[in-house]
């Protein structure tokens, strides 16, 4: 039996013309009325079903009122126009609209609002015009927020994206913030990866990192000084989209790219120990995406970028300092305050002016032209990042301040001050007293400045097993571990050592030095010349000799 009405008409027409069946026979064969047979013989297409008139609604009596409210809204301030909820409330309160539901009002307003705007001559419906992009001519830039598990803690970070409009080649980098430092560093990273700068416009929204003020409803913008200098350095021609949702379609390529990247590479939520680890993954994903095709394009992103890359403007040879430079005075806690957060510097700089360079992910402190401190930038406000090494000179004079030092707690959390340090500290305090034991620990911590951390920890463990609670013993054992990692001709020789209780060995510094010295051919000294003094006797106390 035919499935659709068109097939039924085709079967009836076939049997009537080829088989010569009558209308009565066709009606009996297919189980339809003679009127249906007649209609099938007249046309191959079934007659469309007659549309029933729309049923009335309880909202019909109030549609004119809603239309008038929507017309009045066309001249009202943008932030004081009726919402669906407000229209519904007015119908209930002012017009006693019993039986009217919120869903009815919402559906009607959704349909009528654009129609009324067109009826009142306020513009045609929103339309989108297809665009053609020339190679090496345009690009788009934007930030997108991303959630990750950073050291086991859910953390919101920001994904920077620069996308070339012709090839679709996009470069991404994740930052802890979307401030001006991240904005500039993201550009530097992206332009270095691309190997050049687009010749035409680079599209932006009105983010604060670039725009200080939007001049009304025009395209005019007041740009920040640092962004203006940055654009001039790289010869970037900026173009700013309209504010709000209305301007989002003007850089729809990068908007969609961020969403695609987030869904395909950041789901499930990545678990990383640092942003550097995550950005290494992001760079690998960007390289893999070169093999992807966008929609129905014949070439991949990488193949189209190969055409576009030679047309980019070459990068300048000079570097641009993307960090925010400021001069700050070190307080009495050996800290500098940067954007409500505190970072430590060596105590010898207390009271002096230092130069601080704030980057997107780190903070660097300079004394004149010498780097004196480098910290990972804090994300939250009101925090502190303290380095225990910066306070060691002060702790030598104040050993009692070490147990409660904030820098010590942060060193423990970071894994720099290990349980081996704690065990050696306790043993040293038991052997020499709290003050001298703590000073001995500080001398051990000073070894980290010029020795590998793992070697010092291994030296501490060896000295602890041997019961040697002095900084010299730790230094000697740490050097021995260092020599084992980097063997030299002297280190490969057998080193004299003595065994201590518990089976651990501590090398004698004197014996170690003698073992590597060349042999001495000189004869041993003699005291025979002094024997001639033996023939003289001392004068007795009670008379002459």
Coordinates of C-alpha atoms in Angstrom, one line a residue:
X1 CA 0.0 0.0 0.0
X2 CA 1.2 3.6 -0.7
X3 CA 2.7 5.3 2.3
X4 CA 2.1 9.0 1.5
X5 CA -0.8 10.8 -0.2
X6 CA 1.5 11.6 -3.2
X7 CA 2.3 7.9 -3.6
X8 CA -1.4 7.1 -3.3
X9 CA -2.3 9.6 -6.1
X10 CA 0.6 8.1 -8.3
X11 CA -0.7 4.6 -7.8
X12 CA -4.3 5.6 -8.7
X13 CA -3.2 7.4 -11.8
X14 CA -1.1 4.5 -12.9
X15 CA -3.9 1.9 -12.5
X16 CA -6.4 4.2 -14.3
X17 CA -4.2 4.8 -17.3
X18 CA -2.2 1.5 -17.6
X19 CA -4.6 -1.0 -16.2
X20 CA -7.8 0.8 -17.3
X21 CA -9.5 0.4 -13.9
X22 CA -12.8 2.3 -13.3
X23 CA -13.3 4.7 -10.5
X24 CA -15.4 2.1 -8.7
X25 CA -12.6 -0.5 -9.0
X26 CA -9.9 2.1 -7.9
X27 CA -12.0 3.1 -4.9
X28 CA -12.4 -0.5 -3.8
X29 CA -8.8 -1.4 -4.4
X30 CA -7.3 1.4 -2.4
X31 CA -10.1 1.9 0.2
X32 CA -10.8 5.5 -0.6
X33 CA -13.8 7.5 -1.7
X34 CA -14.6 8.3 -5.3
X35 CA -14.0 12.0 -4.6
X36 CA -10.4 11.1 -3.7
X37 CA -10.1 9.1 -6.9
X38 CA -11.4 12.0 -8.9
X39 CA -8.9 14.4 -7.3
X40 CA -6.0 12.1 -8.0
X41 CA -7.0 11.8 -11.7
X42 CA -7.1 15.6 -11.9
X43 CA -3.7 16.5 -10.3
X44 CA -0.5 14.7 -9.2
X45 CA -0.4 16.9 -6.1
X46 CA -2.9 16.5 -3.3
X47 CA -5.0 19.6 -2.4
X48 CA -3.5 21.4 0.6
X49 CA -5.4 20.9 3.9
X50 CA -7.7 23.8 4.6
X51 CA -6.3 25.9 7.5
X52 CA -8.7 26.3 10.4
X53 CA -9.1 29.8 11.8
X54 CA -7.0 30.6 14.8
X55 CA -8.7 30.0 18.1
X56 CA -9.3 33.0 20.3
X57 CA -7.2 33.6 23.3
X58 CA -7.8 35.2 26.7
X59 CA -5.1 37.7 25.8
X60 CA -6.9 39.0 22.7
X61 CA -8.7 41.7 24.7
X62 CA -5.4 43.1 26.0
X63 CA -3.2 42.9 22.8
X64 CA -4.0 46.5 21.9
X65 CA -2.9 47.7 25.4
X66 CA 0.4 45.7 25.1
X67 CA 1.0 47.1 21.6
X68 CA 0.6 50.7 23.0
X69 CA 3.1 50.0 25.8
X70 CA 5.6 48.7 23.4
X71 CA 5.2 51.8 21.2
X72 CA 5.7 54.1 24.1
X73 CA 8.9 52.2 25.0
X74 CA 10.5 53.2 21.7
X75 CA 10.9 56.8 23.0
X76 CA 11.6 55.8 26.6
X77 CA 15.2 55.8 28.1
X78 CA 16.9 52.5 27.3
X79 CA 17.2 51.4 31.0
X80 CA 13.6 52.4 31.8
X81 CA 11.7 50.3 29.3
X82 CA 9.1 47.7 30.1
X83 CA 10.2 44.2 30.8
X84 CA 7.8 41.3 30.2
X85 CA 7.3 41.0 34.0
X86 CA 6.4 44.7 34.3
X87 CA 3.9 44.5 31.4
X88 CA 2.3 41.4 33.0
X89 CA 2.1 43.2 36.4
X90 CA 0.4 46.2 34.8
X91 CA -2.2 44.1 33.0
X92 CA -3.1 42.5 36.3
X93 CA -3.1 45.7 38.4
X94 CA -4.5 48.2 35.9
X95 CA -6.7 46.2 33.6
X96 CA -7.8 43.3 35.8
X97 CA -6.5 40.7 33.2
X98 CA -7.9 37.6 34.9
X99 CA -6.9 34.3 33.3
X100 CA -3.9 35.8 31.5
X101 CA -0.6 34.0 32.3
X102 CA 2.9 35.2 32.2
X103 CA 3.9 32.8 29.4
X104 CA 1.1 34.2 27.2
X105 CA 2.4 37.8 27.6
X106 CA 6.1 36.7 27.1
X107 CA 5.3 34.8 23.8
X108 CA 3.3 37.7 22.4
X109 CA 5.9 40.4 23.3
X110 CA 8.7 38.3 21.8
X111 CA 6.7 38.3 18.5
X112 CA 5.4 41.8 18.5
X113 CA 8.3 43.9 19.8
X114 CA 10.4 43.7 16.5
X115 CA 7.2 44.0 14.4
X116 CA 6.2 47.2 16.1
X117 CA 9.7 48.6 15.7
X118 CA 9.4 48.1 11.9
X119 CA 5.8 49.4 11.8
X120 CA 7.0 52.7 13.5
X121 CA 9.8 53.1 11.0
X122 CA 12.6 52.6 13.5
X123 CA 14.7 50.4 11.2
X124 CA 14.5 47.1 9.3
X125 CA 15.1 43.8 11.1
X126 CA 18.7 43.0 12.0
X127 CA 20.6 41.5 9.1
X128 CA 24.1 40.2 8.6
X129 CA 26.2 40.8 5.5
X130 CA 28.7 38.1 4.5
X131 CA 32.3 39.4 4.5
X132 CA 35.4 38.4 2.5
X133 CA 38.8 38.8 4.2
X134 CA 42.0 39.3 2.3
X135 CA 45.1 37.4 3.4
X136 CA 47.3 39.1 6.0
X137 CA 44.8 42.0 6.4
X138 CA 42.6 41.6 9.5
X139 CA 42.6 40.0 12.9
X140 CA 40.4 39.9 16.0
X141 CA 41.3 39.9 19.7
X142 CA 39.3 39.0 22.8
X143 CA 39.5 37.4 26.3
X144 CA 37.4 34.5 27.5
X145 CA 37.0 33.3 31.1
X146 CA 38.0 29.7 31.9
X147 CA 37.8 27.5 35.0
X148 CA 40.7 25.2 35.9
X149 CA 41.8 23.1 38.9
X150 CA 45.0 24.9 39.9
X151 CA 46.9 22.8 42.5
X152 CA 43.6 21.2 43.4
X153 CA 41.7 24.5 43.9
X154 CA 39.0 25.6 41.4
X155 CA 40.4 28.9 39.9
X156 CA 39.0 31.3 37.3
X157 CA 41.6 32.3 34.7
X158 CA 41.4 34.2 31.4
X159 CA 42.1 32.9 27.9
X160 CA 43.6 35.4 25.5
X161 CA 43.0 34.8 21.8
X162 CA 44.3 36.5 18.6
X163 CA 42.7 35.2 15.4
X164 CA 43.6 36.0 11.8
X165 CA 40.4 36.5 9.9
X166 CA 41.5 35.0 6.5
X167 CA 43.1 31.7 7.6
X168 CA 41.4 31.3 11.0
X169 CA 44.8 30.8 12.6
X170 CA 44.4 31.5 16.3
X171 CA 47.0 31.8 19.1
X172 CA 45.9 31.4 22.7
X173 CA 47.5 32.0 26.1
X174 CA 46.1 31.7 29.6
X175 CA 46.7 34.4 32.3
X176 CA 45.7 34.8 35.9
X177 CA 44.0 38.2 35.1
X178 CA 42.8 40.1 32.0
X179 CA 44.6 43.3 33.0
X180 CA 46.7 45.5 30.8
X181 CA 49.9 43.4 31.5
X182 CA 48.2 40.2 30.3
X183 CA 46.7 42.1 27.3
X184 CA 50.1 43.3 26.1
X185 CA 51.9 40.0 26.9
X186 CA 49.3 38.1 25.0
X187 CA 49.9 40.3 21.9
X188 CA 53.6 39.8 22.1
X189 CA 53.3 36.0 22.4
X190 CA 50.7 35.8 19.5
X191 CA 52.7 38.1 17.2
X192 CA 55.9 36.2 17.8
X193 CA 54.1 32.9 17.0
X194 CA 52.5 34.3 13.8
X195 CA 55.8 35.9 12.8
X196 CA 54.3 39.3 11.9
X197 CA 51.5 41.9 12.3
X198 CA 48.3 42.2 10.2
X199 CA 48.5 45.0 7.7
X200 CA 44.8 46.1 8.1
X201 CA 42.5 46.4 11.1
X202 CA 42.7 44.4 14.3
X203 CA 39.2 44.4 15.9
X204 CA 38.7 44.9 19.7
X205 CA 35.9 45.4 22.1
X206 CA 36.1 48.3 24.6
X207 CA 38.2 46.6 27.3
X208 CA 39.8 48.8 29.8
X209 CA 43.3 47.6 29.0
X210 CA 43.1 49.6 25.8
X211 CA 40.2 52.1 26.0
X212 CA 40.0 54.8 28.7
X213 CA 36.8 56.4 27.4
X214 CA 34.1 55.7 24.8
X215 CA 33.1 58.9 23.1
X216 CA 29.3 58.6 23.0
X217 CA 27.8 56.4 20.3
X218 CA 30.6 57.0 17.8
X219 CA 33.6 55.0 16.9
X220 CA 35.8 57.5 18.7
X221 CA 37.9 56.2 21.7
X222 CA 40.3 57.7 24.2
X223 CA 43.1 55.1 24.4
X224 CA 45.4 54.5 27.3
X225 CA 49.0 55.8 26.9
X226 CA 50.7 52.4 27.3
X227 CA 48.4 50.9 24.7
X228 CA 49.0 53.8 22.3
X229 CA 52.8 53.3 22.7
X230 CA 52.4 49.6 22.2
X231 CA 50.4 50.0 19.0
X232 CA 52.9 52.5 17.7
X233 CA 55.8 50.0 18.4
X234 CA 54.2 47.1 16.5
X235 CA 52.3 49.2 13.9
X236 CA 48.9 47.9 14.9
X237 CA 45.8 49.6 13.4
X238 CA 43.0 49.2 16.0
X239 CA 39.3 49.1 15.3
X240 CA 36.8 49.2 18.2
X241 CA 33.4 47.5 18.0
X242 CA 30.2 49.0 19.2
X243 CA 29.7 48.6 23.0
X244 CA 27.5 45.8 24.4
X245 CA 25.9 42.9 22.6
X246 CA 25.2 44.9 19.5
X247 CA 28.9 45.0 18.7
X248 CA 29.7 41.3 19.5
X249 CA 29.0 40.2 15.9
X250 CA 31.6 42.6 14.6
X251 CA 34.3 40.2 15.8
X252 CA 32.3 37.1 15.7
X253 CA 35.2 35.0 14.5
X254 CA 37.2 35.3 17.7
X255 CA 34.0 35.0 19.8
X256 CA 33.2 31.7 18.2
X257 CA 36.9 30.5 18.3
X258 CA 37.1 31.0 22.1
X259 CA 34.0 29.0 22.6
X260 CA 35.2 26.2 20.3
X261 CA 38.6 26.1 22.0
X262 CA 37.0 26.0 25.4
X263 CA 34.6 23.2 24.5
X264 CA 37.1 21.0 22.7
X265 CA 40.3 21.4 24.8
X266 CA 39.2 22.6 28.2
X267 CA 36.5 20.0 28.8
X268 CA 36.8 18.2 31.2
X269 CA 38.2 20.9 33.5
X270 CA 42.0 20.6 33.3
X271 CA 44.0 19.8 36.5
X272 CA 47.4 21.4 36.6
X273 CA 50.0 22.5 39.1
X274 CA 50.9 25.8 37.4
X275 CA 49.8 28.1 34.6
X276 CA 53.1 27.4 32.8
X277 CA 52.2 23.8 32.6
X278 CA 48.8 24.7 31.2
X279 CA 50.2 27.1 28.6
X280 CA 52.5 24.4 27.4
X281 CA 49.4 22.3 26.7
X282 CA 47.7 25.3 25.0
X283 CA 50.7 25.8 22.6
X284 CA 50.5 22.1 21.7
X285 CA 46.8 22.3 21.0
X286 CA 47.3 25.4 18.8
X287 CA 49.8 23.4 16.7
X288 CA 47.4 20.5 16.4
X289 CA 44.5 22.7 15.3
X290 CA 46.5 23.7 12.2
X291 CA 45.2 20.5 10.7
X292 CA 41.6 21.4 11.2
X293 CA 39.2 22.7 8.5
X294 CA 36.7 25.4 9.2
X295 CA 33.2 24.6 7.9
X296 CA 33.4 23.7 4.2
X297 CA 36.8 25.2 3.4
X298 CA 38.9 23.2 1.0
X299 CA 42.2 23.9 2.8
X300 CA 43.2 23.4 6.4
X301 CA 44.0 26.3 8.8
X302 CA 47.7 25.6 8.5
X303 CA 47.6 25.5 4.7
X304 CA 45.8 28.9 4.5
X305 CA 48.1 30.4 7.1
X306 CA 51.1 29.4 4.9
X307 CA 49.6 31.6 2.2
X308 CA 48.9 34.4 4.7
X309 CA 52.2 34.5 6.7
X310 CA 54.4 36.1 4.0
X311 CA 52.0 39.0 3.7
X312 CA 52.2 40.0 7.4
X313 CA 54.2 43.1 8.4
X314 CA 57.6 42.0 9.9
X315 CA 58.1 42.4 13.7
X316 CA 60.3 45.2 15.0
X317 CA 63.8 44.3 16.2
X318 CA 63.5 46.2 19.5
X319 CA 61.6 44.6 22.4
X320 CA 58.8 46.4 24.2
X321 CA 58.5 46.3 28.0
X322 CA 55.0 45.0 28.6
X323 CA 55.4 45.1 32.4
X324 CA 54.2 48.0 34.5
X325 CA 57.3 49.8 35.9
X326 CA 57.1 51.6 39.2
X327 CA 59.5 52.9 41.9
X328 CA 58.6 51.9 45.4
X329 CA 60.2 52.2 48.9
X330 CA 60.9 49.0 50.9
X331 CA 59.1 49.1 54.2
X332 CA 60.5 47.9 57.6
X333 CA 59.2 44.4 56.9
X334 CA 61.4 44.1 53.8
X335 CA 58.4 44.2 51.6
X336 CA 57.0 46.3 48.7
X337 CA 53.3 46.8 48.2
X338 CA 51.9 46.3 44.7
X339 CA 48.1 46.6 44.1
X340 CA 47.2 45.7 47.7
X341 CA 49.6 42.7 47.7
X342 CA 53.0 42.5 49.5
X343 CA 56.2 40.9 48.1
X344 CA 59.5 40.4 50.0
X345 CA 62.9 41.7 49.1
X346 CA 66.3 41.2 50.8
X347 CA 66.4 42.9 54.2
X348 CA 69.5 45.0 53.2
X349 CA 67.2 47.1 51.0
X350 CA 64.9 48.3 53.9
X351 CA 64.2 52.0 53.5
X352 CA 65.6 52.2 49.9
X353 CA 63.8 52.8 46.6
X354 CA 63.7 49.9 44.2
X355 CA 62.3 49.4 40.7
X356 CA 59.4 47.0 40.4
X357 CA 58.2 45.5 37.1
X358 CA 54.8 43.9 37.3
X359 CA 54.1 41.3 34.6
X360 CA 50.9 39.3 34.0
X361 CA 52.3 36.2 35.8
X362 CA 55.2 37.4 37.9
X363 CA 56.8 40.4 39.6
X364 CA 60.5 41.3 39.4
X365 CA 62.3 43.7 41.7
X366 CA 65.5 45.5 40.7
X367 CA 68.1 47.4 42.8
X368 CA 69.6 49.8 40.2
X369 CA 70.2 47.3 37.3
X370 CA 70.5 44.2 39.4
X371 CA 67.6 41.8 39.9
X372 CA 67.1 41.2 43.6
X373 CA 63.7 39.3 43.8
X374 CA 61.3 37.5 41.5
X375 CA 57.9 36.3 42.7
X376 CA 54.9 34.6 41.1
X377 CA 52.1 37.2 40.9
X378 CA 49.3 36.9 43.4
X379 CA 45.8 36.5 42.0
X380 CA 43.7 37.5 45.0
X381 CA 44.0 40.8 46.8
X382 CA 45.5 41.5 50.3
X383 CA 47.9 38.6 50.1
X384 CA 51.7 38.3 50.6
X385 CA 54.4 36.4 48.8
X386 CA 57.5 36.1 51.1
X387 CA 60.8 34.4 50.5
X388 CA 62.5 33.0 53.5
X389 CA 66.0 33.6 52.0
X390 CA 65.3 37.3 52.1
X391 CA 65.1 37.4 55.9
X392 CA 68.1 35.2 56.8
X393 CA 70.5 38.1 57.6
X394 CA 67.9 39.5 60.0
X395 CA 67.2 36.1 61.6
X396 CA 70.9 35.6 62.4
X397 CA 70.5 38.5 64.9
X398 CA 66.9 37.5 65.9
X399 CA 66.8 33.7 65.9
X400 CA 63.8 33.7 68.1
X401 CA 61.7 35.2 65.3
X402 CA 62.1 32.2 63.0
X403 CA 59.6 29.7 64.5
X404 CA 56.7 32.1 63.9
X405 CA 57.9 33.7 60.7
X406 CA 55.3 34.0 57.9
X407 CA 58.0 33.4 55.4
X408 CA 58.8 30.0 57.1
X409 CA 55.2 28.9 56.7
X410 CA 55.1 29.8 53.0
X411 CA 58.5 28.0 52.5
X412 CA 56.9 24.9 54.1
X413 CA 53.8 25.1 51.9
X414 CA 56.0 25.5 48.8
X415 CA 58.2 22.5 49.7
X416 CA 61.3 24.6 50.0
X417 CA 61.6 24.0 53.8
X418 CA 61.3 20.2 54.0
X419 CA 60.7 17.8 57.0
X420 CA 64.4 17.0 56.8
X421 CA 65.1 20.7 57.6
X422 CA 62.7 20.5 60.6
X423 CA 64.3 17.3 61.9
X424 CA 67.8 18.7 61.7
X425 CA 66.7 21.9 63.3
X426 CA 65.2 20.0 66.3
X427 CA 68.3 18.0 66.7
X428 CA 70.6 21.1 66.5
X429 CA 68.5 22.9 69.1
X430 CA 68.7 19.9 71.4
X431 CA 72.5 19.7 71.0
X432 CA 73.4 23.5 71.1
X433 CA 70.3 25.2 72.6
X434 CA 67.5 27.0 70.9
X435 CA 69.4 30.1 69.9
X436 CA 72.6 28.5 68.7
X437 CA 70.7 25.6 67.0
X438 CA 68.6 28.1 65.1
X439 CA 71.6 30.0 64.0
X440 CA 73.2 26.8 62.8
X441 CA 70.0 26.1 60.8
X442 CA 70.2 29.6 59.3
X443 CA 73.8 28.9 58.2
X444 CA 72.5 25.8 56.5
X445 CA 69.7 27.7 54.8
X446 CA 72.4 30.1 53.4
X447 CA 73.9 27.2 51.6
X448 CA 70.8 27.2 49.2
X449 CA 72.1 30.5 47.7
X450 CA 75.0 28.8 45.9
X451 CA 74.2 25.1 46.0
X452 CA 71.5 23.0 44.5
X453 CA 68.5 22.5 46.7
X454 CA 68.5 18.7 46.4
X455 CA 72.2 18.5 47.3
X456 CA 71.7 20.6 50.5
X457 CA 68.7 18.4 51.5
X458 CA 70.7 15.3 50.9
X459 CA 73.6 16.7 52.9
X460 CA 71.3 17.6 55.8
X461 CA 69.9 14.0 55.8
X462 CA 73.4 12.5 55.9
X463 CA 74.6 14.8 58.7
X464 CA 71.4 14.1 60.7
X465 CA 72.0 10.3 60.4
X466 CA 75.6 10.8 61.5
X467 CA 74.7 13.1 64.4
X468 CA 76.8 16.0 63.0
X469 CA 74.8 19.1 64.0
X470 CA 77.0 21.8 62.4
X471 CA 76.6 23.8 59.3
X472 CA 80.2 22.8 58.2
X473 CA 79.3 19.1 58.2
X474 CA 76.1 19.8 56.1
X475 CA 78.1 21.9 53.7
X476 CA 80.7 19.2 53.3
X477 CA 78.2 16.4 52.7
X478 CA 76.2 18.7 50.3
X479 CA 79.4 19.2 48.2
X480 CA 80.0 15.5 48.3
X481 CA 76.5 14.9 46.8
X482 CA 77.2 17.6 44.2
X483 CA 80.5 16.0 43.2
X484 CA 78.6 12.7 42.8
X485 CA 76.2 14.3 40.3
X486 CA 79.1 16.0 38.5
X487 CA 82.2 13.8 39.0
X488 CA 85.6 15.3 38.5
X489 CA 89.1 13.8 38.6
X490 CA 89.5 14.7 42.3
X491 CA 86.0 13.5 43.2
X492 CA 86.5 10.1 41.6
X493 CA 89.4 9.3 43.9
X494 CA 88.7 7.5 47.1
X495 CA 87.9 10.0 49.8
X496 CA 89.1 9.3 53.4
X497 CA 86.3 9.2 55.8
X498 CA 85.4 8.0 59.3
X499 CA 82.4 6.1 60.4
X500 CA 80.0 7.4 63.0
X501 CA 77.4 5.7 65.1
X502 CA 74.5 4.4 63.1
X503 CA 76.7 3.4 60.1
X504 CA 76.7 7.0 58.5
X505 CA 79.9 8.5 57.4
X506 CA 81.2 12.1 57.6
X507 CA 84.2 13.0 55.6
X508 CA 87.1 14.7 57.4
X509 CA 87.9 18.0 55.8
X510 CA 91.6 17.8 56.7
X511 CA 92.0 14.3 55.4
X512 CA 90.1 15.1 52.3
X513 CA 92.4 18.0 51.5
X514 CA 95.5 15.9 52.2
X515 CA 94.3 13.2 49.9
X516 CA 94.2 15.4 46.9
X517 CA 97.5 17.3 47.6
X518 CA 100.7 16.3 45.7
X519 CA 103.4 14.4 47.7
X520 CA 105.8 16.5 49.7
X521 CA 109.5 15.5 48.9
X522 CA 111.0 17.7 51.7
X523 CA 112.6 15.8 54.7
X524 CA 110.9 15.8 58.1
X525 CA 112.1 18.5 60.4
X526 CA 114.8 17.6 63.1
X527 CA 115.5 19.0 66.6
X528 CA 119.0 17.6 66.9
X529 CA 120.6 21.1 66.7
X530 CA 118.9 21.9 70.0
X531 CA 120.8 19.1 71.9
X532 CA 123.8 21.3 72.4
X533 CA 121.8 23.3 74.9
X534 CA 121.8 20.3 77.2
X535 CA 125.4 20.9 78.4
X536 CA 124.3 24.0 80.3
X537 CA 122.7 23.5 83.7
X538 CA 120.4 25.9 85.5
X539 CA 121.7 27.7 88.5
X540 CA 120.4 26.1 91.8
X541 CA 118.2 28.2 93.8
X542 CA 120.4 28.0 97.0
X543 CA 123.9 28.6 95.5
X544 CA 126.2 28.8 92.5
X545 CA 126.1 26.3 89.7

